[in-house]
Short mmCIF file of C-alpha atoms and ligand atoms in Angstrom, two decimals:
data_model
loop_
_atom_site.label_atom_id
_atom_site.label_comp_id
_atom_site.label_asym_id
_atom_site.label_seq_id
_atom_site.Cartn_x
_atom_site.Cartn_y
_atom_site.Cartn_z
CA MET F 1 106.14 21.30 33.41
CA LEU F 2 103.82 23.15 31.06
CA ASP F 3 105.53 25.68 28.84
CA SER F 4 104.07 29.16 28.70
CA THR F 5 102.06 28.59 25.49
CA GLU F 6 100.32 25.43 26.71
CA THR F 7 97.27 25.51 28.90
CA LYS F 8 96.53 22.79 31.35
CA GLU F 9 93.51 21.71 29.26
CA ASP F 10 95.67 21.12 26.15
CA ASN F 11 97.68 18.67 28.14
CA ILE F 12 94.82 16.43 29.25
CA GLN F 13 94.52 13.43 26.97
CA PRO F 14 91.44 11.31 26.67
CA HIS F 15 92.80 8.28 28.36
CA PHE F 16 91.26 4.87 28.21
CA LYS F 17 93.45 2.51 30.17
CA PHE F 18 92.68 -0.57 28.15
CA ASP F 19 93.22 -4.07 29.44
CA ASN F 20 91.95 -6.40 26.74
CA SER F 21 91.32 -9.77 28.30
CA TYR F 22 88.96 -10.99 25.56
CA ALA F 23 91.56 -10.35 22.85
CA ARG F 24 94.19 -12.11 24.95
CA SER F 25 92.11 -15.14 25.90
CA LEU F 26 89.65 -16.10 23.20
CA GLU F 27 91.29 -15.97 19.79
CA SER F 28 88.76 -18.33 18.22
CA PHE F 29 85.93 -15.97 19.08
CA PHE F 30 86.85 -12.80 17.16
CA LYS F 31 88.64 -11.22 14.23
CA PHE F 32 90.72 -8.06 14.46
CA CYS F 33 89.52 -5.28 12.18
CA GLN F 34 89.31 -1.50 11.85
CA ALA F 35 86.55 1.08 11.74
CA GLU F 36 85.74 2.74 8.42
CA PRO F 37 86.61 6.47 8.26
CA ALA F 38 83.90 9.00 9.09
CA VAL F 39 84.04 11.93 6.66
CA ALA F 40 82.68 14.73 8.86
CA PRO F 41 81.96 13.54 12.39
CA GLN F 42 79.96 15.54 14.90
CA MET F 43 79.18 14.84 18.53
CA LEU F 44 75.47 14.41 19.20
CA GLN F 45 75.51 13.42 22.84
CA PHE F 46 78.13 12.52 25.39
CA ASN F 47 77.46 10.85 28.73
CA HIS F 48 79.53 12.73 31.32
CA ALA F 49 78.24 10.75 34.28
CA LEU F 50 79.08 7.42 32.67
CA ALA F 51 82.53 8.69 31.66
CA GLU F 52 83.21 9.52 35.30
CA GLU F 53 81.98 6.13 36.39
CA LEU F 54 84.46 4.61 33.94
CA GLY F 55 87.27 6.64 35.46
CA LEU F 56 87.61 8.84 32.39
CA ASP F 57 87.95 12.59 32.14
CA PRO F 58 84.61 13.71 30.65
CA LEU F 59 85.89 17.08 29.50
CA ALA F 60 88.83 15.54 27.75
CA LEU F 61 86.55 13.15 25.87
CA ASP F 62 83.69 15.54 25.08
CA SER F 63 86.07 17.16 22.60
CA ASP F 64 87.57 16.85 19.14
CA ALA F 65 89.92 14.18 20.41
CA GLY F 66 86.97 12.23 21.82
CA LEU F 67 85.01 12.74 18.62
CA ALA F 68 87.88 11.24 16.62
CA ILE F 69 87.69 8.14 18.80
CA PHE F 70 83.89 7.80 18.91
CA SER F 71 83.61 8.22 15.14
CA GLY F 72 86.15 5.47 14.55
CA ASN F 73 88.67 7.81 12.93
CA VAL F 74 91.31 7.30 15.60
CA ALA F 75 91.91 4.03 17.43
CA PRO F 76 92.78 5.11 20.96
CA GLU F 77 96.09 4.03 22.40
CA GLY F 78 95.94 0.54 23.83
CA SER F 79 92.79 -0.44 21.95
CA GLU F 80 92.79 -3.64 19.90
CA PRO F 81 89.68 -3.27 17.75
CA LEU F 82 87.96 -6.54 17.01
CA ALA F 83 84.63 -7.95 15.90
CA GLN F 84 83.30 -10.76 18.07
CA ALA F 85 82.07 -14.02 16.61
CA TYR F 86 78.79 -15.54 17.66
CA ALA F 87 75.99 -17.71 16.37
CA GLY F 88 72.36 -17.61 17.37
CA HIS F 89 68.80 -18.73 17.08
CA GLN F 90 66.86 -15.96 15.37
CA PHE F 91 63.11 -16.38 15.70
CA GLY F 92 63.77 -20.04 16.42
CA GLY F 93 65.97 -20.73 13.37
CA PHE F 94 69.68 -21.39 13.92
CA SER F 95 72.39 -19.32 12.22
CA PRO F 96 75.80 -20.86 12.93
CA GLN F 97 77.59 -17.66 12.01
CA LEU F 98 76.40 -14.18 12.93
CA GLY F 99 78.96 -12.08 14.78
CA ASP F 100 79.49 -8.34 15.08
CA GLY F 101 78.51 -7.21 11.61
CA ARG F 102 78.37 -3.55 12.55
CA ALA F 103 80.17 -3.35 15.87
CA LEU F 104 83.76 -3.11 16.95
CA LEU F 105 85.08 -3.80 20.42
CA LEU F 106 87.75 -1.21 21.16
CA GLY F 107 88.78 -2.87 24.39
CA GLU F 108 88.05 -3.17 28.09
CA VAL F 109 88.54 -0.76 30.95
CA ILE F 110 88.30 -1.24 34.68
CA ASP F 111 85.82 1.26 36.08
CA THR F 112 85.94 3.19 39.35
CA GLN F 113 84.20 0.31 41.11
CA GLN F 114 86.73 -2.20 39.79
CA ARG F 115 84.27 -3.62 37.27
CA ARG F 116 85.54 -4.66 33.85
CA ARG F 117 83.55 -2.92 31.08
CA ASP F 118 83.63 -3.28 27.28
CA ILE F 119 83.88 -0.16 25.14
CA GLN F 120 82.33 -0.88 21.76
CA LEU F 121 81.54 1.17 18.66
CA LYS F 122 78.27 0.23 17.00
CA GLY F 123 77.80 1.36 13.40
CA SER F 124 81.47 1.86 12.53
CA GLY F 125 81.45 -0.03 9.23
CA ARG F 126 81.91 -3.47 7.78
CA THR F 127 83.63 -6.30 9.61
CA PRO F 128 84.49 -9.88 8.61
CA PHE F 129 81.01 -10.79 9.97
CA SER F 130 78.99 -8.24 8.03
CA ARG F 131 77.64 -10.71 5.47
CA GLY F 132 75.42 -8.61 3.16
CA GLY F 133 75.14 -5.65 5.55
CA ASP F 134 76.85 -2.28 5.33
CA GLY F 135 78.07 -2.33 8.94
CA LYS F 136 76.55 1.08 9.51
CA ALA F 137 73.86 2.58 11.69
CA ALA F 138 71.47 5.46 11.09
CA ILE F 139 71.03 8.35 13.48
CA GLY F 140 67.49 7.40 14.60
CA PRO F 141 68.21 3.91 15.93
CA VAL F 142 71.47 5.11 17.54
CA LEU F 143 69.64 7.78 19.51
CA ARG F 144 66.87 5.33 20.29
CA GLU F 145 69.34 2.91 21.85
CA TYR F 146 70.91 5.79 23.78
CA LEU F 147 67.59 6.95 25.20
CA ILE F 148 66.05 3.63 26.08
CA GLY F 149 69.26 2.20 27.50
CA GLU F 150 69.76 5.20 29.77
CA GLY F 151 66.07 5.10 30.70
CA MET F 152 66.39 1.43 31.65
CA HIS F 153 69.48 2.15 33.72
CA ALA F 154 67.63 4.85 35.63
CA LEU F 155 64.78 2.40 36.21
CA GLY F 156 67.28 0.08 37.89
CA VAL F 157 67.32 -2.52 35.12
CA PRO F 158 70.71 -4.06 34.27
CA THR F 159 71.62 -2.83 30.80
CA THR F 160 74.32 -1.91 28.35
CA ARG F 161 74.76 1.85 28.29
CA ALA F 162 75.63 4.68 25.94
CA LEU F 163 78.81 6.68 26.37
CA ALA F 164 78.51 8.72 23.18
CA ALA F 165 76.47 9.18 20.03
CA VAL F 166 78.04 10.83 17.00
CA THR F 167 77.06 11.41 13.40
CA THR F 168 79.66 10.35 10.86
CA GLY F 169 78.89 12.63 7.94
CA ASN F 170 78.47 9.47 5.85
CA ASN F 171 75.10 8.55 4.40
CA VAL F 172 73.39 5.31 5.18
CA TYR F 173 71.07 3.69 2.68
CA ARG F 174 67.91 2.35 4.30
CA GLU F 175 64.40 2.92 2.92
CA SER F 176 65.70 6.41 2.28
CA LEU F 177 69.08 8.09 2.61
CA LEU F 178 69.81 8.78 6.27
CA PRO F 179 72.62 10.38 8.26
CA GLY F 180 75.02 7.73 9.53
CA ALA F 181 75.81 7.56 13.23
CA ILE F 182 77.80 5.54 15.75
CA LEU F 183 76.89 4.62 19.30
CA THR F 184 79.64 3.96 21.80
CA ARG F 185 78.23 1.16 23.89
CA VAL F 186 79.45 0.16 27.32
CA SER F 187 78.66 -3.25 28.74
CA SER F 188 79.95 -5.59 31.37
CA SER F 189 80.76 -7.81 28.38
CA HIS F 190 79.23 -8.69 25.05
CA ILE F 191 79.33 -12.46 25.59
CA ARG F 192 75.99 -13.95 24.65
CA VAL F 193 74.25 -17.30 24.64
CA GLY F 194 75.08 -17.15 20.93
CA THR F 195 78.82 -16.94 21.68
CA PHE F 196 78.60 -20.37 23.33
CA GLN F 197 76.56 -21.64 20.41
CA TYR F 198 79.28 -20.46 18.04
CA GLY F 199 81.87 -22.69 19.72
CA SER F 200 79.46 -25.54 20.09
CA ALA F 201 78.31 -25.45 16.46
CA ARG F 202 81.93 -25.96 15.43
CA GLY F 203 82.09 -29.09 17.55
CA ASP F 204 85.01 -27.68 19.47
CA GLU F 205 84.65 -28.78 23.06
CA GLY F 206 87.97 -27.23 24.07
CA LYS F 207 86.95 -23.82 22.75
CA VAL F 208 83.60 -23.88 24.52
CA ARG F 209 85.38 -24.79 27.73
CA GLU F 210 87.82 -21.89 27.27
CA LEU F 211 84.88 -19.55 26.75
CA ALA F 212 83.07 -20.91 29.81
CA ASP F 213 86.20 -20.57 31.94
CA TYR F 214 86.64 -17.01 30.72
CA ALA F 215 82.99 -16.11 31.38
CA ILE F 216 83.15 -17.67 34.85
CA LYS F 217 86.22 -15.65 35.73
CA ARG F 218 84.81 -12.45 34.33
CA HIS F 219 81.19 -12.61 35.48
CA TYR F 220 80.68 -15.21 38.17
CA PRO F 221 84.06 -15.81 39.82
CA ASP F 222 82.48 -17.49 42.85
CA THR F 223 81.21 -20.34 40.71
CA ALA F 224 84.82 -21.36 39.98
CA ASP F 225 84.96 -22.88 43.46
CA ALA F 226 81.76 -24.91 43.10
CA GLU F 227 81.86 -28.68 42.92
CA ASN F 228 80.97 -28.37 39.24
CA PRO F 229 81.79 -24.83 38.09
CA TYR F 230 79.94 -25.21 34.76
CA LEU F 231 76.73 -26.21 36.48
CA ALA F 232 77.08 -23.37 38.98
CA PHE F 233 77.81 -21.03 36.08
CA PHE F 234 74.65 -22.12 34.31
CA ASP F 235 72.65 -21.52 37.50
CA ALA F 236 74.19 -18.07 37.89
CA VAL F 237 73.35 -17.05 34.31
CA SER F 238 69.81 -18.42 34.79
CA ASP F 239 69.42 -16.42 37.96
CA ALA F 240 70.63 -13.18 36.36
CA GLN F 241 68.44 -13.63 33.30
CA ALA F 242 65.35 -14.69 35.27
CA SER F 243 65.72 -11.59 37.39
CA LEU F 244 66.22 -9.44 34.29
CA VAL F 245 63.14 -10.69 32.43
CA ALA F 246 61.05 -10.34 35.61
CA HIS F 247 62.21 -6.74 35.76
CA TRP F 248 61.11 -6.15 32.17
CA MET F 249 57.70 -7.65 32.92
CA ASN F 250 57.35 -5.48 36.00
CA ILE F 251 57.78 -2.29 33.98
CA GLY F 252 55.88 -3.24 30.82
CA PHE F 253 58.99 -3.51 28.66
CA ILE F 254 58.97 -5.59 25.49
CA HIS F 255 62.43 -6.39 24.17
CA GLY F 256 61.13 -7.42 20.78
CA VAL F 257 64.02 -9.54 19.53
CA MET F 258 64.99 -12.06 22.17
CA ASN F 259 67.15 -14.11 19.83
CA THR F 260 69.88 -16.10 21.57
CA ASP F 261 72.50 -13.73 20.16
CA ASN F 262 70.72 -10.93 22.03
CA MET F 263 70.79 -12.62 25.42
CA THR F 264 73.83 -11.76 27.50
CA ILE F 265 75.68 -14.01 29.90
CA SER F 266 76.03 -11.07 32.31
CA GLY F 267 72.27 -10.55 32.63
CA GLU F 268 72.28 -7.09 31.07
CA THR F 269 69.63 -6.01 28.58
CA ILE F 270 71.24 -5.68 25.16
CA ASP F 271 70.22 -4.57 21.66
CA TYR F 272 67.55 -1.94 21.78
CA GLY F 273 66.33 -2.48 18.25
CA PRO F 274 62.58 -2.99 18.13
CA CYS F 275 61.94 -2.76 21.86
CA ALA F 276 59.27 -0.52 23.37
CA PHE F 277 57.29 0.10 26.52
CA MET F 278 53.64 -0.78 26.50
CA ASP F 279 50.97 1.88 26.96
CA ASN F 280 47.61 0.14 27.35
CA PHE F 281 48.11 -3.18 29.04
CA ALA F 282 47.66 -6.26 26.87
CA GLN F 283 49.50 -9.55 27.40
CA GLY F 284 49.83 -10.17 23.67
CA THR F 285 51.46 -6.84 22.82
CA VAL F 286 54.03 -6.98 19.99
CA PHE F 287 55.66 -3.89 18.49
CA SER F 288 58.26 -5.32 16.14
CA SER F 289 57.30 -5.24 12.48
CA ILE F 290 59.14 -8.51 11.82
CA ASP F 291 57.68 -10.47 14.75
CA GLN F 292 54.73 -11.70 12.69
CA TYR F 293 53.70 -14.55 14.96
CA GLY F 294 54.25 -12.82 18.28
CA ARG F 295 57.12 -15.05 19.36
CA TYR F 296 58.52 -12.18 21.44
CA ALA F 297 55.19 -10.76 22.65
CA TYR F 298 55.08 -9.35 26.19
CA ALA F 299 53.60 -12.45 27.83
CA ASN F 300 55.94 -14.77 25.93
CA GLN F 301 59.14 -13.28 27.28
CA PRO F 302 59.40 -15.63 30.28
CA VAL F 303 58.82 -18.63 28.02
CA ILE F 304 61.59 -17.46 25.69
CA LEU F 305 63.85 -16.94 28.70
CA SER F 306 63.70 -20.69 29.34
CA TRP F 307 63.94 -21.54 25.67
CA ASN F 308 67.11 -19.48 25.25
CA LEU F 309 68.73 -20.78 28.41
CA THR F 310 68.01 -24.31 27.23
CA ARG F 311 70.16 -23.49 24.20
CA LEU F 312 72.93 -22.44 26.59
CA ALA F 313 72.46 -25.64 28.60
CA GLU F 314 72.98 -27.67 25.43
CA THR F 315 76.42 -26.13 24.94
CA LEU F 316 77.46 -26.91 28.52
CA VAL F 317 75.96 -30.35 29.02
CA ARG F 318 79.15 -32.18 28.03
CA PHE F 319 80.97 -30.59 30.99
CA ILE F 320 78.40 -31.65 33.55
CA ASP F 321 79.03 -35.37 33.91
CA PRO F 322 81.04 -38.00 32.02
CA ASP F 323 77.87 -40.09 31.94
CA LYS F 324 75.91 -38.46 29.12
CA GLU F 325 72.50 -39.62 30.30
CA LYS F 326 73.18 -38.39 33.80
CA ALA F 327 74.41 -35.02 32.47
CA ILE F 328 71.22 -34.57 30.49
CA GLU F 329 69.13 -35.46 33.51
CA ILE F 330 70.95 -32.91 35.67
CA MET F 331 70.66 -30.15 33.06
CA THR F 332 66.98 -30.90 32.42
CA ASP F 333 66.32 -30.45 36.10
CA ARG F 334 68.20 -27.14 36.08
CA VAL F 335 66.23 -25.86 33.11
CA GLU F 336 62.99 -26.77 34.85
CA ARG F 337 63.97 -24.55 37.76
CA ILE F 338 64.03 -21.43 35.59
CA GLN F 339 60.28 -20.73 35.49
CA PRO F 340 59.82 -21.00 39.29
CA LEU F 341 62.88 -18.78 39.71
CA TYR F 342 61.48 -16.26 37.26
CA GLU F 343 58.14 -16.34 39.03
CA LYS F 344 59.81 -15.68 42.37
CA TYR F 345 61.43 -12.52 40.98
CA TRP F 346 58.28 -11.44 39.17
CA LEU F 347 56.12 -11.89 42.23
CA ALA F 348 58.55 -10.03 44.46
CA GLY F 349 58.58 -7.14 41.99
CA MET F 350 54.81 -7.09 41.63
CA ARG F 351 54.26 -7.29 45.38
CA SER F 352 56.31 -4.18 45.90
CA LYS F 353 54.47 -2.42 43.07
CA ILE F 354 51.19 -2.83 44.91
CA GLY F 355 52.72 -2.00 48.27
CA LEU F 356 53.00 -5.43 49.84
CA THR F 357 55.94 -6.21 52.09
CA THR F 358 54.95 -9.68 53.25
CA GLU F 359 54.01 -12.86 51.40
CA ASP F 360 50.58 -14.42 51.21
CA PRO F 361 49.71 -17.40 49.00
CA LEU F 362 46.85 -15.42 47.45
CA ASP F 363 49.08 -12.55 46.29
CA LYS F 364 49.71 -14.05 42.87
CA LYS F 365 45.98 -14.20 42.20
CA LEU F 366 45.50 -10.68 43.51
CA ILE F 367 48.14 -9.38 41.11
CA ASN F 368 46.89 -11.36 38.12
CA ASP F 369 43.38 -10.13 38.79
CA LEU F 370 44.60 -6.54 38.68
CA LEU F 371 46.31 -7.24 35.36
CA GLU F 372 43.06 -8.67 34.06
CA VAL F 373 41.12 -5.58 35.16
CA MET F 374 43.75 -3.44 33.42
CA GLU F 375 43.64 -5.44 30.20
CA LYS F 376 39.84 -5.50 30.01
CA GLY F 377 39.73 -1.82 30.90
CA HIS F 378 42.40 -0.82 28.30
CA ALA F 379 44.35 0.93 31.02
CA ASP F 380 47.83 2.39 30.80
CA PHE F 381 50.29 0.00 32.49
CA THR F 382 52.67 2.60 33.91
CA LEU F 383 50.06 5.04 35.14
CA VAL F 384 47.82 2.47 36.84
CA PHE F 385 50.68 1.30 39.04
CA ARG F 386 51.90 4.82 39.68
CA ARG F 387 48.47 6.05 40.69
CA LEU F 388 47.80 3.23 43.12
CA SER F 389 49.77 5.24 45.66
CA GLN F 390 47.38 8.13 45.07
CA ALA F 391 44.48 5.79 45.81
CA LEU F 392 46.15 4.93 49.09
CA ARG F 393 46.45 8.62 49.86
CA GLY F 394 42.69 8.99 49.37
CA ASP F 395 42.35 9.87 45.67
CA SER F 396 41.00 6.78 43.93
CA ASP F 397 39.68 8.66 40.92
CA ALA F 398 43.15 9.18 39.50
CA VAL F 399 43.48 5.45 38.88
CA ARG F 400 39.78 4.71 38.30
CA ASN F 401 39.74 7.22 35.43
CA LEU F 402 42.32 5.16 33.59
CA ILE F 403 40.08 2.10 33.47
CA GLU F 404 37.15 1.79 31.11
CA GLU F 405 35.01 -0.09 33.63
CA PRO F 406 36.01 1.30 37.00
CA ALA F 407 33.57 -0.94 38.90
CA ALA F 408 35.87 -3.91 38.24
CA PHE F 409 38.71 -1.91 39.70
CA ASP F 410 36.67 -0.96 42.76
CA ALA F 411 35.96 -4.60 43.52
CA TRP F 412 39.66 -5.40 43.16
CA ALA F 413 40.69 -2.40 45.26
CA GLN F 414 38.48 -3.60 48.09
CA ARG F 415 40.41 -6.89 48.25
CA TRP F 416 43.70 -5.03 47.91
CA ARG F 417 42.94 -2.76 50.87
CA GLU F 418 41.99 -5.73 53.01
CA ARG F 419 45.29 -7.40 52.13
CA LEU F 420 47.19 -4.19 52.97
CA GLU F 421 45.44 -3.95 56.31
CA GLN F 422 46.90 -7.34 57.25
CA GLU F 423 50.32 -5.74 57.04
CA GLY F 424 49.58 -2.65 59.08
CA VAL F 425 52.19 -0.45 57.39
CA ALA F 426 51.45 3.28 57.69
CA THR F 427 49.71 4.53 54.54
CA GLU F 428 52.14 7.31 53.69
CA THR F 429 55.18 5.09 54.24
CA ASN F 430 53.65 2.56 51.92
CA ALA F 431 52.67 5.12 49.27
CA GLN F 432 56.21 6.50 49.24
CA ALA F 433 57.71 3.02 48.89
CA MET F 434 55.39 2.38 45.94
CA ASP F 435 56.46 5.62 44.27
CA ARG F 436 60.04 4.42 44.44
CA VAL F 437 59.27 1.31 42.36
CA ASN F 438 56.49 2.53 40.04
CA PRO F 439 57.96 5.03 37.59
CA ILE F 440 56.07 8.09 36.50
CA TYR F 441 58.25 8.64 33.42
CA ILE F 442 59.19 5.94 30.96
CA PRO F 443 60.49 6.50 27.42
CA ARG F 444 57.01 6.86 25.94
CA ASN F 445 56.94 5.75 22.30
CA HIS F 446 55.54 8.99 20.90
CA LYS F 447 58.05 11.05 22.88
CA VAL F 448 60.92 8.89 21.66
CA GLU F 449 59.72 9.23 18.06
CA GLU F 450 59.34 12.99 18.46
CA ALA F 451 62.92 13.29 19.75
CA LEU F 452 64.33 11.14 16.95
CA ALA F 453 62.40 12.99 14.24
CA ALA F 454 63.66 16.37 15.46
CA ALA F 455 67.25 15.11 15.54
CA THR F 456 67.03 13.44 12.14
CA GLU F 457 64.99 15.98 10.21
CA GLN F 458 65.88 19.29 11.86
CA GLN F 459 69.24 18.52 13.47
CA ASP F 460 67.49 19.63 16.66
CA MET F 461 68.68 17.72 19.73
CA GLN F 462 66.58 19.71 22.21
CA PRO F 463 63.61 17.28 22.37
CA PHE F 464 66.12 14.43 22.87
CA SER F 465 67.84 16.29 25.73
CA ASN F 466 64.53 17.15 27.37
CA LEU F 467 63.32 13.57 27.22
CA LEU F 468 66.65 12.18 28.42
CA ALA F 469 66.56 14.52 31.41
CA VAL F 470 63.09 13.37 32.44
CA ILE F 471 63.61 9.63 32.00
CA SER F 472 66.92 9.82 33.85
CA HIS F 473 64.86 10.39 37.03
CA PRO F 474 61.86 8.18 36.35
CA PHE F 475 60.48 8.09 39.88
CA ASP F 476 60.59 11.83 40.64
CA GLU F 477 57.49 13.70 39.59
CA ILE F 478 58.35 17.17 38.28
CA VAL F 479 55.84 20.00 38.01
CA GLY F 480 55.62 21.12 34.38
CA LYS F 481 56.63 17.75 32.93
CA GLU F 482 53.13 16.24 32.89
CA ALA F 483 53.24 15.73 29.12
CA TYR F 484 56.05 13.19 29.55
CA ALA F 485 53.88 11.04 31.81
CA GLU F 486 50.91 10.93 29.46
CA PRO F 487 50.24 8.02 27.11
CA ALA F 488 50.26 8.73 23.38
CA PRO F 489 47.17 10.42 22.02
CA GLU F 490 44.68 7.79 20.82
CA THR F 491 45.17 6.73 17.21
CA ASN F 492 44.00 3.76 15.19
CA ILE F 493 47.47 3.06 13.92
CA PRO F 494 49.30 0.52 16.09
CA TYR F 495 52.84 1.48 17.08
CA ARG F 496 55.46 -0.40 15.06
CA THR F 497 59.18 -0.74 15.62
CA PHE F 498 61.98 -1.83 13.29
CA CYS F 499 65.16 -3.78 13.84
CA GLY F 500 67.91 -2.14 11.86
CA THR F 501 70.33 -0.04 13.81
P1 LIG J 4 70.30 -7.85 15.63
O1 LIG J 4 69.02 -8.47 15.21
O2 LIG J 4 70.27 -6.37 15.62
O3 LIG J 4 70.77 -8.39 16.93
O4 LIG J 4 71.39 -8.25 14.54
C1 LIG J 4 71.54 -9.58 14.09
C2 LIG J 4 72.81 -9.76 13.27
O5 LIG J 4 72.78 -8.97 12.09
C3 LIG J 4 74.09 -9.39 13.99
O6 LIG J 4 75.06 -10.33 13.64
C4 LIG J 4 74.42 -8.03 13.43
O7 LIG J 4 75.79 -7.75 13.51
C5 LIG J 4 73.94 -8.16 12.00
N1 LIG J 4 73.60 -6.86 11.40
C6 LIG J 4 72.51 -6.12 11.62
N2 LIG J 4 72.54 -4.96 10.92
C7 LIG J 4 73.68 -4.98 10.20
C8 LIG J 4 74.29 -4.09 9.26
N3 LIG J 4 73.72 -2.93 8.92
N4 LIG J 4 75.47 -4.47 8.71
C9 LIG J 4 76.05 -5.62 9.04
N5 LIG J 4 75.53 -6.52 9.91
C10 LIG J 4 74.36 -6.20 10.49
MG1 LIG J 5 72.15 -8.33 18.25
#
């Protein structure tokens, strides 16, 4: 019973029902630790829809009590804060010990669809894995991760998500003094290829097996019944990652730092540091200021997919067959299947982008030829695909105007129409289907920067909110929001991104 002075609202507690399987099962793969205090926290953004999906009361959490949790000042009941250990290949060089240097796993909850999800603070201070770092995050990168992650989710790409962004009131020292912030990140787990490498680098077969058994149970329970669960597990991770990278390629997304510690076992996109969407199409596009040699350039992402999964294969090979040579042979064969698998996903995605519903052996060439026309014609990736449906509806100029030499497009479009005629799908049906897979709004780099600058320099979250609203419905064209669909105004300064959250 409420007494007369209490309102019903006072009585609602933010209630994470934690069930911390990682903490219970994998003691060699983490260290318990606490967040550093935030001196004057303020809520920047809270994700009501995600809170509901997690089975949480959004109003109870979008509050002072929630702020205390998301700023790291109060560890919610049932949480067992810990920093996860992992290793990783960074730009090809191996670091046997990385780990959560600026992140803290509060615990796991079971969401409304019975999925286990991690709740993690990112930017909450030093951990046993911080090495020389301060463990903190600045407001800009936190909001960047929020925006792009939510944009990716709306685009249908598997991804970690943002539950909350807060400022801490603490300063963070980067190139200048910046407001500190914390992102509350939600993921289906934070286990990475690098987590397996951590166990493997310590020569501890038993620990790697424990991790694999845990990951199987958590992410791919069906593989437990396979003749060799570890092989089936590897295939399942390969499948999820091949599909993920194909998705990125289909929307012009460049992750920017595909180190093995940034590749999840679940197949979710993680770590939105230097990532960005491409405007004008060019296979070699690189945005990250530290990616000097273009290792993680757009066109290289599928190659790195295989490279990273080969590192995972190396940690599992000892569980594949007692005969070492035979185990290597089996794993080599599995690794060689990744590129064809990737290509299958990529081609399926690209076919639907140009309105094809059936398969023809010449489709791959048709698609690659369009990409070539786009690259030579310095055309905007997102808009070309989006406006193909307009061409079907009778307005070819909309797409032609994006391409510097439209004659090349006309020749391609002739072949495309002939291919579409083979299928005999009604034009409007086809155009509508294309509009459901070719976004009109992506987190455009200049719009993202504008939103971050307003939040950082003027404490103005309005541009952020406006952009978030638009990219949360990327396929629905809205009258009055044309500016969000436009590429950045032409400049001679290439867009650059930076790693540090
Ligand atoms: P990333 O390239 O963002 O995936 O980070 C690579 C590694 O550096 C991870 O182990 C991070 O935890 C660590 N790291 C990055 N920034 C910081 C920081 N400010 N303080 C401590 N560790 C950090
Ligand atoms: Mg990382």
